[in-house]
DNA sequence: CGATCCATTGAAAGATGTCAAGCGTAGTGG
DNA sequence: CCACTACGCTTGACATCTTTCAATGGATCG
């Protein structure tokens, strides 16, 4: 059991469903839009973005095979992206937290290759790609920005590949926890205490482990005083040890 | 002690490959540049692309940390991309065959996150990104094309994630062989017989397996008449069985 | 309250890693 | 031309880790 106070659920905007929020004043814009645009250009961008999609847990944002039209910035909550194998087995390809962008896989063949499902109540900003494309032709720094966003998605997926290349289960789980931790601190949330938005089953699927193994590793890390676990609540007690484990140290 | 291999020099005078090749008549352009550009636009693109980089086995195309300047299309041969962990362990993030493009990871932070090394003698087309960016502002279909290329890289890395998510070694190796097979047939090469450009060690590193396991799986698949193996030469005898194995069927 | 879902735990089976030995090839220097 | 070494690969025996199968408990919901 963890005896410290419960973690208050934090939202990323004053009101996560406030439709009046604009990119200019969004708390997340340093993450999803680190732009050097003029104020009027931000306004033009702002005008094409739609913010009318609150999702409940389990809702699909889009499905693999749907026609590609938009990319989506996560504003609050969390989602998972997954592909369906030929036989019907799902493989989670990533978890996306506020400030991160999903749907960029759909551009290649004009249809999404992943389905994206809300892990909890979530709100997103829809960015119609056609209009973004047009605007990018007029705003060089916006074009560059989207090239960079896609590049960042590539590097992050390479980090996942690196994570999955680790041989043992402990290293993979440690890496996942560290990843969530650092993404939280980027949003000025605690790097040491947070709620996992996904189930053990999702973690296992993502990391190529069974749910039982995930559970056992959590228990083992807890017994070793590296982390505290209470359901979805995680407290990192020994960041250094966790980093060592992520590297594969015994 | 780590011995750095020399980086191939741009100034190499004698290129064994035809420098007169242009994107317009390159055999690979349906893969790396499936463009709907006007003939004069292809010419403009053609003018910014440099084709003077023959690499020998083991040569670096670029190193992680180098300043980002260009992306590279593989013209012949094969390369591997790898990241270095904090401790010094390498993780291969991908193999790139002719018609495929490396270096798009470098755009996010203006420096490459991967090192890219030739697996065999290879030639590449260098595409300076600044100039590509400028040209993209004038040619909407080129801008779209590069968005699509990056999107394709994203989807392909998601396929790798899916591959690594598979629990057993047989499925991972089967998937890798099928990937190489299909990429070969895209280039009108045999889907059933090919030479692996990479070592067993590289395969193991990429798939998160030890070299011994890789070797054993090859032997087992050979004994099961699914494939034929002779050093780096692979013959797929039973494509169907290999696909079943890739799905995880026993 | 019963049903269901999610998570945890134990025991046994199976898969992969580790350690060790050996083989063949390519390259090197005598 | 012949050792000789270095390297990549294969194979075996054994240790270790993860999965599988089974049982249980807690939470949630109708």
PDB file of N, CA, C and O in Angstrom, chain A residues 202-236:
ATOM      1  N   UNK A 202      -2.967  -3.540 -21.560  1.00  0.00           N
ATOM      2  CA  UNK A 202      -2.410  -2.665 -22.589  1.00  0.00           C
ATOM      3  C   UNK A 202      -0.888  -2.602 -22.497  1.00  0.00           C
ATOM      4  O   UNK A 202      -0.185  -2.617 -23.504  1.00  0.00           O
ATOM      5  N   UNK A 203      -0.403  -2.507 -21.281  1.00  0.00           N
ATOM      6  CA  UNK A 203       1.052  -2.449 -21.101  1.00  0.00           C
ATOM      7  C   UNK A 203       1.697  -3.720 -21.651  1.00  0.00           C
ATOM      8  O   UNK A 203       2.680  -3.674 -22.380  1.00  0.00           O
ATOM      9  N   UNK A 204       1.099  -4.847 -21.293  1.00  0.00           N
ATOM     10  CA  UNK A 204       1.635  -6.112 -21.767  1.00  0.00           C
ATOM     11  C   UNK A 204       1.605  -6.213 -23.281  1.00  0.00           C
ATOM     12  O   UNK A 204       2.591  -6.586 -23.916  1.00  0.00           O
ATOM     13  N   UNK A 205       0.496  -5.828 -23.854  1.00  0.00           N
ATOM     14  CA  UNK A 205       0.380  -5.873 -25.303  1.00  0.00           C
ATOM     15  C   UNK A 205       1.452  -4.998 -25.949  1.00  0.00           C
ATOM     16  O   UNK A 205       2.161  -5.417 -26.865  1.00  0.00           O
ATOM     17  N   UNK A 206       1.591  -3.785 -25.439  1.00  0.00           N
ATOM     18  CA  UNK A 206       2.552  -2.838 -26.005  1.00  0.00           C
ATOM     19  C   UNK A 206       3.977  -3.374 -25.893  1.00  0.00           C
ATOM     20  O   UNK A 206       4.763  -3.291 -26.841  1.00  0.00           O
ATOM     21  N   UNK A 207       4.303  -3.943 -24.745  1.00  0.00           N
ATOM     22  CA  UNK A 207       5.690  -4.339 -24.489  1.00  0.00           C
ATOM     23  C   UNK A 207       6.006  -5.762 -24.927  1.00  0.00           C
ATOM     24  O   UNK A 207       7.131  -6.234 -24.762  1.00  0.00           O
ATOM     25  N   UNK A 208       5.019  -6.454 -25.464  1.00  0.00           N
ATOM     26  CA  UNK A 208       5.277  -7.832 -25.877  1.00  0.00           C
ATOM     27  C   UNK A 208       5.430  -8.768 -24.690  1.00  0.00           C
ATOM     28  O   UNK A 208       6.219  -9.711 -24.731  1.00  0.00           O
ATOM     29  N   UNK A 209       4.674  -8.514 -23.634  1.00  0.00           N
ATOM     30  CA  UNK A 209       4.734  -9.357 -22.441  1.00  0.00           C
ATOM     31  C   UNK A 209       3.313  -9.790 -22.079  1.00  0.00           C
ATOM     32  O   UNK A 209       2.338  -9.167 -22.486  1.00  0.00           O
ATOM     33  N   UNK A 210       3.215 -10.829 -21.297  1.00  0.00           N
ATOM     34  CA  UNK A 210       1.884 -11.201 -20.818  1.00  0.00           C
ATOM     35  C   UNK A 210       1.511 -10.323 -19.624  1.00  0.00           C
ATOM     36  O   UNK A 210       2.381  -9.756 -18.953  1.00  0.00           O
ATOM     37  N   UNK A 211       0.240 -10.256 -19.368  1.00  0.00           N
ATOM     38  CA  UNK A 211      -0.243  -9.457 -18.259  1.00  0.00           C
ATOM     39  C   UNK A 211       0.324  -9.955 -16.937  1.00  0.00           C
ATOM     40  O   UNK A 211       0.635  -9.174 -16.043  1.00  0.00           O
ATOM     41  N   UNK A 212       0.481 -11.249 -16.819  1.00  0.00           N
ATOM     42  CA  UNK A 212       1.033 -11.799 -15.576  1.00  0.00           C
ATOM     43  C   UNK A 212       2.460 -11.326 -15.341  1.00  0.00           C
ATOM     44  O   UNK A 212       2.827 -10.958 -14.216  1.00  0.00           O
ATOM     45  N   UNK A 213       3.237 -11.316 -16.402  1.00  0.00           N
ATOM     46  CA  UNK A 213       4.617 -10.857 -16.250  1.00  0.00           C
ATOM     47  C   UNK A 213       4.649  -9.387 -15.835  1.00  0.00           C
ATOM     48  O   UNK A 213       5.416  -8.997 -14.957  1.00  0.00           O
ATOM     49  N   UNK A 214       3.798  -8.593 -16.461  1.00  0.00           N
ATOM     50  CA  UNK A 214       3.735  -7.174 -16.103  1.00  0.00           C
ATOM     51  C   UNK A 214       3.433  -7.039 -14.611  1.00  0.00           C
ATOM     52  O   UNK A 214       4.101  -6.303 -13.886  1.00  0.00           O
ATOM     53  N   UNK A 215       2.450  -7.778 -14.183  1.00  0.00           N
ATOM     54  CA  UNK A 215       2.056  -7.707 -12.786  1.00  0.00           C
ATOM     55  C   UNK A 215       3.209  -8.108 -11.863  1.00  0.00           C
ATOM     56  O   UNK A 215       3.483  -7.460 -10.859  1.00  0.00           O
ATOM     57  N   UNK A 216       3.855  -9.197 -12.228  1.00  0.00           N
ATOM     58  CA  UNK A 216       4.966  -9.670 -11.383  1.00  0.00           C
ATOM     59  C   UNK A 216       6.096  -8.655 -11.318  1.00  0.00           C
ATOM     60  O   UNK A 216       6.687  -8.432 -10.251  1.00  0.00           O
ATOM     61  N   UNK A 217       6.407  -8.030 -12.446  1.00  0.00           N
ATOM     62  CA  UNK A 217       7.496  -7.038 -12.436  1.00  0.00           C
ATOM     63  C   UNK A 217       7.124  -5.849 -11.555  1.00  0.00           C
ATOM     64  O   UNK A 217       7.952  -5.366 -10.767  1.00  0.00           O
ATOM     65  N   UNK A 218       5.888  -5.398 -11.671  1.00  0.00           N
ATOM     66  CA  UNK A 218       5.456  -4.306 -10.801  1.00  0.00           C
ATOM     67  C   UNK A 218       5.641  -4.686  -9.331  1.00  0.00           C
ATOM     68  O   UNK A 218       6.161  -3.912  -8.533  1.00  0.00           O
ATOM     69  N   UNK A 219       5.209  -5.885  -9.012  1.00  0.00           N
ATOM     70  CA  UNK A 219       5.353  -6.345  -7.631  1.00  0.00           C
ATOM     71  C   UNK A 219       6.819  -6.389  -7.216  1.00  0.00           C
ATOM     72  O   UNK A 219       7.195  -5.948  -6.128  1.00  0.00           O
ATOM     73  N   UNK A 220       7.640  -6.898  -8.124  1.00  0.00           N
ATOM     74  CA  UNK A 220       9.058  -7.025  -7.786  1.00  0.00           C
ATOM     75  C   UNK A 220       9.703  -5.661  -7.588  1.00  0.00           C
ATOM     76  O   UNK A 220      10.464  -5.446  -6.640  1.00  0.00           O
ATOM     77  N   UNK A 221       9.374  -4.708  -8.481  1.00  0.00           N
ATOM     78  CA  UNK A 221       9.942  -3.364  -8.359  1.00  0.00           C
ATOM     79  C   UNK A 221       9.473  -2.709  -7.064  1.00  0.00           C
ATOM     80  O   UNK A 221      10.213  -1.958  -6.431  1.00  0.00           O
ATOM     81  N   UNK A 222       8.253  -3.016  -6.694  1.00  0.00           N
ATOM     82  CA  UNK A 222       7.735  -2.440  -5.461  1.00  0.00           C
ATOM     83  C   UNK A 222       8.458  -3.025  -4.254  1.00  0.00           C
ATOM     84  O   UNK A 222       8.841  -2.297  -3.341  1.00  0.00           O
ATOM     85  N   UNK A 223       8.656  -4.338  -4.296  1.00  0.00           N
ATOM     86  CA  UNK A 223       9.353  -4.979  -3.180  1.00  0.00           C
ATOM     87  C   UNK A 223      10.782  -4.465  -3.081  1.00  0.00           C
ATOM     88  O   UNK A 223      11.349  -4.406  -1.987  1.00  0.00           O
ATOM     89  N   UNK A 224      11.356  -4.116  -4.204  1.00  0.00           N
ATOM     90  CA  UNK A 224      12.718  -3.591  -4.209  1.00  0.00           C
ATOM     91  C   UNK A 224      12.773  -2.103  -3.902  1.00  0.00           C
ATOM     92  O   UNK A 224      13.829  -1.493  -4.021  1.00  0.00           O
ATOM     93  N   UNK A 225      11.643  -1.503  -3.542  1.00  0.00           N
ATOM     94  CA  UNK A 225      11.560  -0.088  -3.152  1.00  0.00           C
ATOM     95  C   UNK A 225      11.912   0.852  -4.299  1.00  0.00           C
ATOM     96  O   UNK A 225      12.218   2.023  -4.073  1.00  0.00           O
ATOM     97  N   UNK A 226      11.887   0.335  -5.518  1.00  0.00           N
ATOM     98  CA  UNK A 226      12.197   1.211  -6.646  1.00  0.00           C
ATOM     99  C   UNK A 226      10.997   2.085  -6.983  1.00  0.00           C
ATOM    100  O   UNK A 226      11.129   3.275  -7.238  1.00  0.00           O
ATOM    101  N   UNK A 227       9.834   1.482  -6.976  1.00  0.00           N
ATOM    102  CA  UNK A 227       8.615   2.241  -7.217  1.00  0.00           C
ATOM    103  C   UNK A 227       7.563   1.840  -6.182  1.00  0.00           C
ATOM    104  O   UNK A 227       7.696   0.810  -5.509  1.00  0.00           O
ATOM    105  N   UNK A 228       6.554   2.665  -6.071  1.00  0.00           N
ATOM    106  CA  UNK A 228       5.362   2.291  -5.326  1.00  0.00           C
ATOM    107  C   UNK A 228       4.235   2.100  -6.320  1.00  0.00           C
ATOM    108  O   UNK A 228       4.125   2.862  -7.280  1.00  0.00           O
ATOM    109  N   UNK A 229       3.447   1.069  -6.108  1.00  0.00           N
ATOM    110  CA  UNK A 229       2.346   0.785  -7.025  1.00  0.00           C
ATOM    111  C   UNK A 229       1.065   0.633  -6.215  1.00  0.00           C
ATOM    112  O   UNK A 229       1.024  -0.111  -5.244  1.00  0.00           O
ATOM    113  N   UNK A 230       0.049   1.367  -6.612  1.00  0.00           N
ATOM    114  CA  UNK A 230      -1.276   1.134  -6.069  1.00  0.00           C
ATOM    115  C   UNK A 230      -2.256   1.277  -7.213  1.00  0.00           C
ATOM    116  O   UNK A 230      -2.553   2.396  -7.626  1.00  0.00           O
ATOM    117  N   UNK A 231      -2.677   0.170  -7.742  1.00  0.00           N
ATOM    118  CA  UNK A 231      -3.512   0.150  -8.949  1.00  0.00           C
ATOM    119  C   UNK A 231      -2.776   0.896 -10.067  1.00  0.00           C
ATOM    120  O   UNK A 231      -1.698   0.510 -10.445  1.00  0.00           O
ATOM    121  N   UNK A 232      -3.394   2.000 -10.480  1.00  0.00           N
ATOM    122  CA  UNK A 232      -2.789   2.730 -11.599  1.00  0.00           C
ATOM    123  C   UNK A 232      -1.852   3.827 -11.120  1.00  0.00           C
ATOM    124  O   UNK A 232      -1.247   4.521 -11.922  1.00  0.00           O
ATOM    125  N   UNK A 233      -1.775   3.979  -9.827  1.00  0.00           N
ATOM    126  CA  UNK A 233      -0.934   5.045  -9.286  1.00  0.00           C
ATOM    127  C   UNK A 233       0.500   4.542  -9.148  1.00  0.00           C
ATOM    128  O   UNK A 233       0.757   3.495  -8.561  1.00  0.00           O
ATOM    129  N   UNK A 234       1.409   5.327  -9.693  1.00  0.00           N
ATOM    130  CA  UNK A 234       2.823   4.961  -9.637  1.00  0.00           C
ATOM    131  C   UNK A 234       3.599   6.052  -8.926  1.00  0.00           C
ATOM    132  O   UNK A 234       3.398   7.239  -9.191  1.00  0.00           O
ATOM    133  N   UNK A 235       4.451   5.653  -8.018  1.00  0.00           N
ATOM    134  CA  UNK A 235       5.382   6.590  -7.407  1.00  0.00           C
ATOM    135  C   UNK A 235       6.788   6.067  -7.642  1.00  0.00           C
ATOM    136  O   UNK A 235       7.092   4.919  -7.297  1.00  0.00           O
ATOM    137  N   UNK A 236       7.598   6.884  -8.231  1.00  0.00           N
ATOM    138  CA  UNK A 236       8.982   6.470  -8.455  1.00  0.00           C
ATOM    139  C   UNK A 236       9.796   6.885  -7.241  1.00  0.00           C
ATOM    140  O   UNK A 236       9.990   8.075  -6.984  1.00  0.00           O
TER     141      UNK A 236
END
